[in-house]
Short mmCIF file of C-alpha atoms and ligand atoms in Angstrom, two decimals:
data_model
loop_
_atom_site.label_atom_id
_atom_site.label_comp_id
_atom_site.label_asym_id
_atom_site.label_seq_id
_atom_site.Cartn_x
_atom_site.Cartn_y
_atom_site.Cartn_z
CA UNK A 1 -87.00 110.78 -193.49
CA UNK A 2 -85.26 108.74 -196.06
CA UNK A 3 -87.60 106.50 -198.38
CA UNK A 4 -85.70 103.11 -199.34
CA UNK A 5 -86.83 100.66 -202.12
CA UNK A 6 -87.66 97.81 -199.77
CA UNK A 7 -88.20 97.12 -196.14
CA UNK A 8 -87.84 93.75 -194.44
CA UNK A 9 -89.83 92.70 -191.21
CA UNK A 10 -86.29 91.24 -189.88
CA UNK A 11 -85.34 87.91 -188.59
CA UNK A 12 -86.01 84.47 -190.40
CA UNK A 13 -87.06 82.28 -187.40
CA UNK A 14 -89.22 78.62 -187.76
CA UNK A 15 -88.96 78.52 -191.61
CA UNK A 16 -90.78 82.06 -192.30
CA UNK A 17 -90.04 85.47 -192.47
CA UNK A 18 -90.23 87.13 -188.90
CA UNK A 19 -91.53 90.46 -188.33
CA UNK A 20 -88.67 92.04 -185.22
CA UNK A 21 -89.91 94.40 -182.68
CA UNK A 22 -86.77 96.64 -182.52
CA UNK A 23 -85.94 100.03 -184.34
CA UNK A 24 -85.49 100.16 -187.76
CA UNK A 25 -82.07 100.20 -188.99
CA UNK A 26 -81.18 101.32 -192.49
CA UNK A 27 -79.00 98.86 -194.97
CA UNK A 28 -76.58 101.24 -197.32
CA UNK A 29 -75.24 101.00 -200.16
CA UNK A 30 -71.24 101.66 -199.62
CA UNK A 31 -70.76 102.38 -203.66
CA UNK A 32 -72.94 105.53 -202.64
CA UNK A 33 -73.70 106.24 -199.49
CA UNK A 34 -77.76 105.77 -199.96
CA UNK A 35 -80.08 103.71 -197.91
CA UNK A 36 -81.75 101.26 -199.97
CA UNK A 37 -83.13 98.74 -197.77
CA UNK A 38 -84.66 99.13 -194.33
CA UNK A 39 -85.01 96.29 -191.46
CA UNK A 40 -86.32 95.91 -188.12
CA UNK A 41 -83.91 94.55 -185.19
CA UNK A 42 -84.55 91.88 -183.34
CA UNK A 43 -85.31 92.63 -179.62
CA UNK A 44 -84.37 90.20 -176.55
CA UNK A 45 -87.96 88.73 -177.19
CA UNK A 46 -87.63 88.60 -180.71
CA UNK A 47 -84.23 86.53 -179.79
CA UNK A 48 -85.79 84.21 -177.43
CA UNK A 49 -88.30 82.73 -180.06
CA UNK A 50 -85.58 82.33 -182.20
CA UNK A 51 -83.46 80.18 -179.81
CA UNK A 52 -87.02 78.79 -179.06
CA UNK A 53 -86.96 77.48 -182.28
CA UNK A 54 -84.13 76.09 -182.70
CA UNK A 55 -84.06 74.00 -179.01
CA UNK A 56 -87.61 73.15 -180.85
CA UNK A 57 -85.91 71.61 -184.05
CA UNK A 58 -82.37 70.50 -182.84
CA UNK A 59 -84.06 67.55 -181.04
CA UNK A 60 -85.62 66.19 -184.06
CA UNK A 61 -82.51 67.11 -186.56
CA UNK A 62 -79.97 65.07 -184.14
CA UNK A 63 -81.73 61.74 -184.19
CA UNK A 64 -81.10 61.82 -187.68
CA UNK A 65 -77.94 59.30 -189.15
CA UNK A 66 -75.44 62.02 -189.46
CA UNK A 67 -74.98 61.16 -193.40
CA UNK A 68 -78.74 62.00 -193.66
CA UNK A 69 -78.10 65.79 -192.38
CA UNK A 70 -75.51 65.91 -194.57
CA UNK A 71 -77.90 64.64 -197.59
CA UNK A 72 -80.18 67.09 -196.78
CA UNK A 73 -77.95 70.15 -196.12
CA UNK A 74 -76.33 68.87 -199.73
CA UNK A 75 -79.62 69.52 -201.34
CA UNK A 76 -80.04 72.67 -199.16
CA UNK A 77 -76.91 73.62 -200.32
CA UNK A 78 -77.32 73.02 -204.12
CA UNK A 79 -80.93 75.25 -203.94
CA UNK A 80 -78.40 78.30 -202.98
CA UNK A 81 -75.96 77.64 -205.59
CA UNK A 82 -78.61 77.83 -208.35
CA UNK A 83 -79.41 80.83 -206.81
CA UNK A 84 -76.12 82.84 -207.07
CA UNK A 85 -77.31 84.93 -209.68
CA UNK A 86 -79.60 86.67 -207.51
CA UNK A 87 -77.45 86.50 -204.67
CA UNK A 88 -74.07 87.63 -205.76
CA UNK A 89 -75.51 91.93 -206.88
CA UNK A 90 -77.47 91.69 -203.39
CA UNK A 91 -73.70 91.20 -201.48
CA UNK A 92 -72.62 93.81 -203.55
CA UNK A 93 -74.63 96.33 -202.77
CA UNK A 94 -74.72 95.57 -198.95
CA UNK A 95 -71.59 94.73 -198.59
CA UNK A 96 -69.65 97.08 -200.97
CA UNK A 97 -66.84 94.37 -202.58
CA UNK A 98 -66.78 93.59 -206.12
CA UNK A 99 -69.22 91.43 -208.27
CA UNK A 100 -66.14 89.01 -208.61
CA UNK A 101 -65.51 88.97 -204.88
CA UNK A 102 -69.08 88.26 -204.30
CA UNK A 103 -69.29 85.58 -206.47
CA UNK A 104 -65.73 83.83 -204.98
CA UNK A 105 -67.27 84.35 -201.59
CA UNK A 106 -70.63 82.73 -202.08
CA UNK A 107 -69.11 79.75 -204.11
CA UNK A 108 -66.13 79.48 -201.26
CA UNK A 109 -69.75 79.31 -198.57
CA UNK A 110 -71.11 76.90 -200.54
CA UNK A 111 -68.05 74.72 -200.93
CA UNK A 112 -67.37 75.15 -196.91
CA UNK A 113 -71.07 73.67 -196.92
CA UNK A 114 -70.21 70.94 -199.33
CA UNK A 115 -66.79 69.93 -197.26
CA UNK A 116 -68.72 69.00 -194.46
CA UNK A 117 -71.55 66.85 -196.24
CA UNK A 118 -68.57 65.12 -197.21
CA UNK A 119 -67.32 64.46 -194.29
CA UNK A 120 -70.66 63.59 -192.65
CA UNK A 121 -69.83 60.16 -194.50
CA UNK A 122 -66.77 59.45 -193.07
CA UNK A 123 -66.82 60.48 -189.78
CA UNK A 124 -65.37 58.05 -186.80
CA UNK A 125 -64.55 58.03 -183.17
CA UNK A 126 -62.39 56.60 -180.98
CA UNK A 127 -62.49 52.71 -179.45
CA UNK A 128 -60.20 51.08 -177.08
CA UNK A 129 -60.07 47.52 -176.50
CA UNK A 130 -58.87 45.75 -172.84
CA UNK A 131 -58.88 48.59 -170.90
CA UNK A 132 -59.09 45.22 -167.88
CA UNK A 133 -59.45 42.08 -168.97
CA UNK A 134 -62.71 41.76 -170.85
CA UNK A 135 -63.71 45.41 -170.40
CA UNK A 136 -63.57 47.85 -173.29
CA UNK A 137 -63.86 51.82 -174.00
CA UNK A 138 -65.38 54.22 -176.45
CA UNK A 139 -66.20 57.37 -176.96
CA UNK A 140 -69.27 59.45 -177.62
CA UNK A 141 -69.95 62.88 -179.18
CA UNK A 142 -73.19 64.76 -179.22
CA UNK A 143 -74.22 67.80 -180.19
CA UNK A 144 -74.10 70.84 -177.82
CA UNK A 145 -78.43 71.68 -178.84
CA UNK A 146 -78.67 75.20 -179.99
CA UNK A 147 -75.43 77.01 -181.43
CA UNK A 148 -75.21 80.94 -181.85
CA UNK A 149 -73.09 82.00 -184.68
CA UNK A 150 -72.42 86.14 -184.62
CA UNK A 151 -70.73 87.19 -188.12
CA UNK A 152 -69.42 90.41 -189.17
CA UNK A 153 -69.61 91.84 -192.83
CA UNK A 154 -66.41 91.80 -194.65
CA UNK A 155 -67.41 88.41 -195.12
CA UNK A 156 -71.11 87.38 -194.39
CA UNK A 157 -71.72 84.06 -195.95
CA UNK A 158 -68.69 82.28 -195.54
CA UNK A 159 -67.62 83.59 -192.10
CA UNK A 160 -71.20 82.05 -191.60
CA UNK A 161 -70.49 78.91 -193.20
CA UNK A 162 -67.79 78.10 -191.30
CA UNK A 163 -69.93 77.89 -188.57
CA UNK A 164 -72.96 76.72 -189.82
CA UNK A 165 -71.88 73.44 -191.64
CA UNK A 166 -70.16 71.86 -189.07
CA UNK A 167 -72.90 72.74 -186.46
CA UNK A 168 -75.81 71.32 -188.53
CA UNK A 169 -74.19 68.13 -189.63
CA UNK A 170 -72.74 67.40 -185.43
CA UNK A 171 -76.38 67.42 -184.79
CA UNK A 172 -76.86 71.18 -183.34
CA UNK A 173 -79.68 73.69 -184.32
CA UNK A 174 -77.99 77.05 -185.32
CA UNK A 175 -79.49 80.92 -184.79
CA UNK A 176 -76.86 83.02 -186.67
CA UNK A 177 -76.63 87.43 -186.32
CA UNK A 178 -75.47 88.74 -189.42
CA UNK A 179 -73.27 91.99 -188.90
CA UNK A 180 -76.63 94.99 -188.35
CA UNK A 181 -74.87 96.69 -191.76
CA UNK A 182 -75.01 93.18 -194.08
CA UNK A 183 -78.41 91.33 -192.82
CA UNK A 184 -80.18 90.80 -196.51
CA UNK A 185 -77.52 88.15 -198.16
CA UNK A 186 -77.91 86.28 -195.22
CA UNK A 187 -81.57 86.63 -194.86
CA UNK A 188 -81.68 84.86 -198.43
CA UNK A 189 -79.13 82.09 -198.17
CA UNK A 190 -81.53 80.90 -194.74
CA UNK A 191 -84.79 81.16 -196.92
CA UNK A 192 -83.07 79.39 -199.89
CA UNK A 193 -81.82 76.10 -197.48
CA UNK A 194 -84.95 75.92 -196.05
CA UNK A 195 -86.59 75.88 -199.30
CA UNK A 196 -83.78 73.49 -200.15
CA UNK A 197 -84.92 71.57 -197.67
CA UNK A 198 -83.63 72.23 -193.87
CA UNK A 199 -86.20 71.68 -191.70
CA UNK A 200 -87.65 74.15 -189.91
CA UNK A 201 -86.42 76.06 -187.16
CA UNK A 202 -82.61 73.72 -187.43
CA UNK A 203 -81.22 77.28 -188.91
CA UNK A 204 -82.78 80.89 -188.09
CA UNK A 205 -81.64 84.36 -188.10
CA UNK A 206 -81.61 86.80 -186.31
CA UNK A 207 -80.59 90.96 -187.47
CA UNK A 208 -80.17 93.18 -185.62
CA UNK A 209 -77.08 95.51 -183.04
CA UNK A 210 -74.83 93.11 -181.33
CA UNK A 211 -75.43 95.37 -177.68
CA UNK A 212 -78.98 94.08 -177.96
CA UNK A 213 -79.83 90.84 -180.25
CA UNK A 214 -75.65 89.92 -180.06
CA UNK A 215 -75.87 90.05 -176.28
CA UNK A 216 -78.97 88.40 -176.24
CA UNK A 217 -77.87 85.43 -178.25
CA UNK A 218 -74.84 85.09 -175.92
CA UNK A 219 -76.53 85.87 -172.99
CA UNK A 220 -79.57 83.67 -173.64
CA UNK A 221 -79.52 80.23 -171.37
CA UNK A 222 -80.73 77.60 -174.01
CA UNK A 223 -77.49 78.54 -176.33
CA UNK A 224 -74.80 76.15 -175.60
CA UNK A 225 -71.93 77.42 -177.63
CA UNK A 226 -71.21 81.22 -178.98
CA UNK A 227 -68.98 80.86 -182.22
CA UNK A 228 -68.09 84.17 -182.90
CA UNK A 229 -65.97 86.00 -185.52
CA UNK A 230 -64.80 89.75 -185.30
CA UNK A 231 -62.95 92.42 -183.33
CA UNK A 232 -60.86 91.52 -180.38
CA UNK A 233 -62.60 93.66 -178.26
CA UNK A 234 -65.75 92.29 -178.58
CA UNK A 235 -64.70 88.84 -178.28
CA UNK A 236 -63.10 89.71 -175.41
CA UNK A 237 -66.32 90.57 -174.09
CA UNK A 238 -68.71 87.46 -175.41
CA UNK A 239 -65.97 85.61 -173.42
CA UNK A 240 -66.46 87.24 -170.45
CA UNK A 241 -70.01 87.32 -171.21
CA UNK A 242 -69.82 82.86 -171.81
CA UNK A 243 -68.14 82.50 -168.48
CA UNK A 244 -71.56 82.65 -167.05
CA UNK A 245 -73.34 79.10 -167.56
CA UNK A 246 -69.72 77.87 -168.64
CA UNK A 247 -70.96 78.26 -172.58
CA UNK A 248 -68.81 77.08 -174.85
CA UNK A 249 -66.93 79.21 -177.47
CA UNK A 250 -64.76 79.32 -180.19
CA UNK A 251 -63.52 82.99 -181.37
CA UNK A 252 -61.55 84.35 -184.97
CA UNK A 253 -60.51 87.48 -183.81
CA UNK A 254 -58.48 90.32 -185.45
CA UNK A 255 -54.84 89.92 -187.35
CA UNK A 256 -52.18 91.59 -188.91
CA UNK A 257 -50.77 89.07 -190.87
CA UNK A 258 -47.18 89.43 -191.23
CA UNK A 259 -44.92 88.27 -194.87
CA UNK A 260 -41.66 88.23 -194.79
CA UNK A 261 -39.85 88.40 -198.37
CA UNK A 262 -36.33 86.50 -198.09
CA UNK A 263 -33.78 87.99 -200.91
CA UNK A 264 -33.91 84.41 -202.39
CA UNK A 265 -37.52 84.61 -203.33
CA UNK A 266 -39.10 84.61 -206.59
CA UNK A 267 -39.81 88.98 -205.57
CA UNK A 268 -42.56 88.99 -208.75
CA UNK A 269 -44.81 86.69 -206.93
CA UNK A 270 -43.62 88.17 -204.13
CA UNK A 271 -44.90 91.11 -205.36
CA UNK A 272 -47.93 90.08 -206.37
CA UNK A 273 -48.97 88.05 -203.54
CA UNK A 274 -48.31 90.91 -201.34
CA UNK A 275 -50.80 93.34 -203.50
CA UNK A 276 -53.47 90.21 -203.49
CA UNK A 277 -53.14 89.60 -200.07
CA UNK A 278 -53.62 92.78 -198.68
CA UNK A 279 -56.05 94.92 -201.47
CA UNK A 280 -58.67 91.88 -202.07
CA UNK A 281 -61.78 92.43 -200.65
CA UNK A 282 -60.50 96.05 -200.19
CA UNK A 283 -58.54 95.14 -197.51
CA UNK A 284 -60.84 94.41 -195.09
CA UNK A 285 -60.62 90.42 -194.26
CA UNK A 286 -58.86 88.90 -191.37
CA UNK A 287 -56.57 86.89 -193.26
CA UNK A 288 -54.77 89.18 -195.23
CA UNK A 289 -50.99 90.76 -195.77
CA UNK A 290 -51.20 93.63 -193.03
CA UNK A 291 -47.24 94.01 -192.62
CA UNK A 292 -44.44 92.95 -195.24
CA UNK A 293 -40.82 92.85 -194.35
CA UNK A 294 -38.41 92.84 -196.64
CA UNK A 295 -34.66 92.08 -196.99
CA UNK A 296 -32.82 95.11 -197.79
CA UNK A 297 -30.87 94.30 -201.15
CA UNK A 298 -33.97 93.28 -202.65
CA UNK A 299 -36.70 96.01 -200.92
CA UNK A 300 -36.35 98.85 -203.31
CA UNK A 301 -37.52 95.66 -206.67
CA UNK A 302 -40.28 94.52 -204.30
CA UNK A 303 -41.37 98.42 -203.32
CA UNK A 304 -41.13 99.40 -206.99
CA UNK A 305 -43.41 96.32 -207.96
CA UNK A 306 -45.88 96.24 -205.45
CA UNK A 307 -46.57 100.22 -205.92
CA UNK A 308 -46.61 99.73 -209.51
CA UNK A 309 -49.50 97.18 -208.55
CA UNK A 310 -51.00 99.08 -206.35
CA UNK A 311 -51.27 102.67 -208.14
CA UNK A 312 -52.24 100.14 -211.10
CA UNK A 313 -55.57 98.54 -209.49
CA UNK A 314 -58.73 99.93 -210.56
CA UNK A 315 -60.97 101.58 -208.44
CA UNK A 316 -64.74 101.73 -208.41
CA UNK A 317 -68.60 100.34 -207.75
CA UNK A 318 -68.48 96.80 -206.93
CA UNK A 319 -71.47 96.38 -209.66
CA UNK A 320 -68.90 98.25 -212.47
CA UNK A 321 -67.26 96.46 -215.17
CA UNK A 322 -63.46 96.45 -214.74
CA UNK A 323 -63.72 97.45 -211.08
CA UNK A 324 -60.64 95.71 -209.01
CA UNK A 325 -61.32 97.79 -206.07
CA UNK A 326 -64.21 98.50 -204.66
CA UNK A 327 -65.13 101.31 -201.52
CA UNK A 328 -64.30 100.43 -197.76
CA UNK A 329 -68.21 99.18 -195.78
CA UNK A 330 -68.88 101.91 -193.92
CA UNK A 331 -67.29 105.84 -193.68
CA UNK A 332 -66.87 104.94 -189.57
CA UNK A 333 -64.35 101.94 -191.34
CA UNK A 334 -62.47 104.65 -193.92
CA UNK A 335 -62.36 107.21 -191.62
CA UNK A 336 -60.28 104.92 -189.28
CA UNK A 337 -58.11 103.84 -191.82
CA UNK A 338 -57.27 107.33 -193.37
CA UNK A 339 -56.12 107.98 -189.55
CA UNK A 340 -53.76 104.97 -189.12
CA UNK A 341 -52.24 105.93 -192.30
CA UNK A 342 -51.87 109.40 -191.41
CA UNK A 343 -50.35 108.92 -187.95
CA UNK A 344 -48.14 106.64 -189.13
CA UNK A 345 -47.01 108.81 -192.02
CA UNK A 346 -46.68 111.70 -189.93
CA UNK A 347 -44.51 109.99 -187.34
CA UNK A 348 -41.73 109.10 -190.12
CA UNK A 349 -43.33 106.69 -192.84
CA UNK A 350 -42.62 107.72 -196.26
CA UNK A 351 -46.47 107.61 -198.08
CA UNK A 352 -45.64 106.14 -201.86
CA UNK A 353 -49.01 105.18 -203.37
CA UNK A 354 -52.51 106.82 -202.15
CA UNK A 355 -53.25 107.89 -198.72
CA UNK A 356 -56.60 109.68 -199.29
CA UNK A 357 -59.77 108.81 -200.52
CA UNK A 358 -60.79 109.05 -204.89
CA UNK A 359 -61.60 112.81 -206.11
CA UNK A 360 -63.79 111.65 -208.92
CA UNK A 361 -66.78 112.87 -209.08
CA UNK A 362 -68.66 109.19 -209.09
CA UNK A 363 -67.12 108.04 -206.56
CA UNK A 364 -67.41 110.98 -203.78
CA UNK A 365 -70.56 109.50 -202.09
CA UNK A 366 -69.54 106.21 -201.36
CA UNK A 367 -67.18 105.36 -198.76
CA UNK A 368 -63.94 104.82 -201.48
CA UNK A 369 -60.18 104.67 -200.09
CA UNK A 370 -57.08 104.79 -202.73
CA UNK A 371 -55.10 101.73 -202.35
CA UNK A 372 -52.27 103.01 -200.08
CA UNK A 373 -48.22 102.00 -199.37
CA UNK A 374 -45.82 102.68 -196.68
CA UNK A 375 -42.52 102.76 -196.35
CA UNK A 376 -40.69 102.30 -192.82
CA UNK A 377 -43.26 103.83 -190.59
CA UNK A 378 -41.80 103.38 -186.90
CA UNK A 379 -42.54 100.05 -186.12
CA UNK A 380 -44.31 101.34 -182.72
CA UNK A 381 -46.69 103.79 -185.34
CA UNK A 382 -50.70 102.32 -185.69
CA UNK A 383 -49.88 100.46 -188.95
CA UNK A 384 -47.00 98.31 -187.40
CA UNK A 385 -49.06 97.50 -183.43
CA UNK A 386 -52.81 97.78 -184.76
CA UNK A 387 -55.55 95.90 -186.88
CA UNK A 388 -55.21 97.76 -190.31
CA UNK A 389 -58.55 96.65 -191.87
CA UNK A 390 -58.63 98.71 -195.30
CA UNK A 391 -56.31 98.78 -198.25
CA UNK A 392 -53.48 100.12 -196.54
CA UNK A 393 -49.99 98.60 -197.15
CA UNK A 394 -46.71 99.38 -194.57
CA UNK A 395 -43.83 97.85 -195.93
CA UNK A 396 -40.26 97.58 -193.68
CA UNK A 397 -36.73 96.62 -194.94
CA UNK A 398 -35.37 94.78 -192.33
CA UNK A 399 -31.60 92.86 -192.43
CA UNK A 400 -32.23 88.91 -192.05
CA UNK A 401 -34.63 86.27 -190.80
CA UNK A 402 -34.03 86.72 -187.22
CA UNK A 403 -35.07 90.08 -187.50
CA UNK A 404 -38.20 89.96 -189.79
CA UNK A 405 -39.63 87.48 -187.18
CA UNK A 406 -39.00 89.52 -184.35
CA UNK A 407 -40.61 92.26 -185.88
CA UNK A 408 -43.73 89.48 -187.05
CA UNK A 409 -43.96 88.07 -183.37
CA UNK A 410 -44.06 91.29 -181.92
CA UNK A 411 -47.74 91.72 -182.01
CA UNK A 412 -51.03 91.06 -179.95
CA UNK A 413 -51.80 88.89 -183.22
CA UNK A 414 -50.89 85.78 -184.22
CA UNK A 415 -53.31 84.98 -187.02
CA UNK A 416 -51.88 83.91 -190.62
CA UNK A 417 -48.22 84.82 -191.84
CA UNK A 418 -46.41 83.95 -194.86
CA UNK A 419 -42.66 83.78 -196.09
CA UNK A 420 -41.11 83.87 -198.84
CA UNK A 421 -37.66 81.85 -200.06
CA UNK A 422 -36.38 79.41 -201.87
CA UNK A 423 -33.98 78.02 -199.20
CA UNK A 424 -36.20 75.19 -196.78
CA UNK A 425 -34.16 75.93 -193.91
CA UNK A 426 -35.48 78.96 -193.69
CA UNK A 427 -38.83 77.93 -194.69
CA UNK A 428 -38.94 75.92 -192.02
CA UNK A 429 -37.24 78.13 -189.34
CA UNK A 430 -39.76 80.92 -190.02
CA UNK A 431 -42.91 78.17 -190.02
CA UNK A 432 -41.53 76.94 -186.47
CA UNK A 433 -41.33 80.49 -184.87
CA UNK A 434 -44.16 82.48 -186.42
CA UNK A 435 -46.47 82.31 -183.74
CA UNK A 436 -49.74 82.15 -185.65
CA UNK A 437 -52.38 80.18 -187.01
CA UNK A 438 -50.92 79.56 -190.18
CA UNK A 439 -47.80 80.19 -192.20
CA UNK A 440 -48.32 80.12 -196.06
CA UNK A 441 -44.74 79.29 -197.73
CA UNK A 442 -44.50 80.92 -201.28
CA UNK A 443 -48.28 80.42 -201.78
CA UNK A 444 -50.69 83.24 -202.02
CA UNK A 445 -52.81 83.56 -198.51
CA UNK A 446 -55.49 80.85 -199.09
CA UNK A 447 -57.93 79.49 -196.68
CA UNK A 448 -58.40 75.74 -197.13
CA UNK A 449 -61.58 73.69 -195.68
CA UNK A 450 -59.56 70.73 -195.13
CA UNK A 451 -56.96 72.34 -192.59
CA UNK A 452 -57.70 73.53 -189.25
CA UNK A 453 -57.66 77.12 -189.26
CA UNK A 454 -57.89 79.52 -185.30
CA UNK A 455 -55.50 82.61 -184.40
CA UNK A 456 -53.13 82.62 -181.52
CA UNK A 457 -52.96 85.45 -179.10
CA UNK A 458 -55.21 87.94 -179.16
CA UNK A 459 -56.67 86.69 -182.16
CA UNK A 460 -58.38 84.12 -181.20
CA UNK A 461 -59.46 80.97 -179.28
CA UNK A 462 -60.43 77.19 -180.86
CA UNK A 463 -60.28 75.89 -184.66
CA UNK A 464 -62.66 76.94 -187.43
CA UNK A 465 -62.10 74.17 -190.72
CA UNK A 466 -61.10 70.55 -191.31
CA UNK A 467 -62.58 67.96 -189.13
CA UNK A 468 -61.15 69.34 -185.64
CA UNK A 469 -64.32 71.84 -185.99
CA UNK A 470 -66.63 69.18 -185.28
CA UNK A 471 -64.34 69.26 -181.61
CA UNK A 472 -65.95 72.56 -180.88
CA UNK A 473 -70.03 71.79 -182.02
CA UNK A 474 -69.80 68.35 -179.84
CA UNK A 475 -69.06 67.51 -176.26
CA UNK A 476 -67.54 63.64 -175.61
CA UNK A 477 -68.39 61.28 -173.12
CA UNK A 478 -65.94 58.24 -172.21
CA UNK A 479 -68.03 54.85 -171.97
CA UNK A 480 -66.52 51.97 -169.96
CA UNK A 481 -68.33 48.47 -170.78
CA UNK A 482 -67.92 45.83 -168.66
CA UNK A 483 -66.73 42.00 -168.76
CA UNK A 484 -70.65 41.11 -167.46
P1 NAD B 1 -67.57 93.39 -184.69
O1 NAD B 1 -66.74 92.80 -183.61
O2 NAD B 1 -67.86 94.71 -184.39
O3 NAD B 1 -68.99 92.82 -185.01
C1 NAD B 1 -68.85 91.20 -185.27
C2 NAD B 1 -69.67 91.09 -184.96
O4 NAD B 1 -70.41 91.02 -183.61
C3 NAD B 1 -71.08 91.59 -185.71
O5 NAD B 1 -72.61 90.91 -185.87
C4 NAD B 1 -71.92 92.68 -184.49
O6 NAD B 1 -73.20 93.06 -184.67
C5 NAD B 1 -71.52 91.57 -183.26
N1 NAD B 1 -71.31 92.26 -181.84
C6 NAD B 1 -70.89 93.51 -181.63
N2 NAD B 1 -70.90 93.89 -180.29
C7 NAD B 1 -71.27 92.50 -179.95
C8 NAD B 1 -71.79 92.39 -178.51
N3 NAD B 1 -71.49 93.09 -177.10
N4 NAD B 1 -72.58 90.90 -178.09
C9 NAD B 1 -72.76 90.63 -179.07
N5 NAD B 1 -72.24 90.52 -180.23
C10 NAD B 1 -71.78 91.84 -180.43
O7 NAD B 1 -66.54 93.15 -185.77
P2 NAD B 1 -66.71 94.17 -187.10
O8 NAD B 1 -65.73 95.47 -187.25
O9 NAD B 1 -67.98 93.70 -187.93
O10 NAD B 1 -65.95 93.25 -187.83
C11 NAD B 1 -64.30 92.99 -188.65
C12 NAD B 1 -63.51 92.29 -187.37
O11 NAD B 1 -63.47 91.40 -187.58
C13 NAD B 1 -62.06 92.68 -187.53
O12 NAD B 1 -61.17 92.66 -186.22
C14 NAD B 1 -61.31 91.39 -188.31
O13 NAD B 1 -59.90 91.15 -188.20
C15 NAD B 1 -62.01 90.73 -187.66
N6 NAD B 1 -62.24 89.58 -189.02
C16 NAD B 1 -62.11 87.89 -188.36
C17 NAD B 1 -61.91 86.85 -188.64
C18 NAD B 1 -61.46 85.45 -188.35
O14 NAD B 1 -61.80 84.50 -188.84
N7 NAD B 1 -60.12 85.93 -187.48
C19 NAD B 1 -63.00 86.96 -189.74
C20 NAD B 1 -63.22 87.86 -190.57
C21 NAD B 1 -62.96 89.16 -189.83
#
């Protein structure tokens, strides 16, 4: 039996730690492959306890003024902010990312909470006078009730807050399920929000596997909506389960974002954006540059620049000084990416950087993989058609914008995309024709809370961010007020 430093009872329900009835799961540090904590998984009965607590708390929460809910959430978020220095190393330890990336993630999570706190003061609705003489209409908005938020391990806190913030401001209560491998930051986050004044039961966390805790949450009759971020196959399963009872569902799923670099682009800036967009968070991001299409005439310059940047990246433990790229999250994830790279190279791609695990003695036990660049793998190879969820970038030479857009759209995914050109007509054409939920033009691939975001095709359903997010956490009702 492995000895761990800490054992956790499991869930956080109605403002307190709750001992789960399920098996003990281990939390492993991806930098050295060692389990440092164990945590009991939630059974279906534990999930039921959490959902009942949420349903109970939701009634009083929904009766508060919207601005009051915002005010309470804002104070609670401030409490989390005061504990950033405690949360950052915890996130790095369970997820693997660099301390810098953990700070960026947690700061962004708090920003998202505050964005919706701000919106809580400005929400307005629709009113139509004189539908008929003396008759007017207006549209009521009501919260859904209990929302289940299911989150993956790559950005445990931002992906949670994308759901939590609009859900709570709209008057719902939330039961969240983090990934089985990253429960600890989320649990502490929930505790801090409660200490900061969020009423007990309004936000609960159940931990455990998708097949037990996740499905118990999705199928619970009191859960009115599932907000899911994760892989496309699991999203499809969740959507099918939500058919029973016609539950609301939003799905933020996999992606394989194309980046098009035209011959008139600022090539240095584009190469930097490609490197940053592919290798941040060790390539484990949904919105990440996963395919580059560069015009032939400038391809050599771009490839040389991207390869040089890739080789300079300092790989190391997330908590070590100067590390630019940490380990991958699990060994299984690393094996999957290594397989996609080796099959794409065997099929004809040219490996110009990386392609294996680093052999430094101090990294050998962790789940490290070198940042990798592959040139011109066949367009039906794994790196072209599958989602590569790790630090490996394929680059293709293309003749022109038409060819680039055709390849960009020849994917089951439609999450993000970017185009680099100084020609406004080309930029417009790309923005109009690329099938994706985001197109960045001459910009790094940053997500803004102000803009609605959601995938097209197999990348998802529904929107997060923006005021639009409220549409997915409320029901509307048309009311007609007669003349007498
Ligand atoms: P995953 O789908 O395996 O798991 C995501 C979450 O779903 C976890 O909490 C897991 O426990 C839970 N889950 C698994 N099976 C379930 C089931 N049957 N019922 C209910 N819950 C279940 O995804 P992952 O491997 O953890 O994450 C990586 C994937 O997430 C990638 O495909 C990535 O592109 C995607 N992602 C998408 C976005 C986006 O905004 N579109 C953001 C980040 C990650």
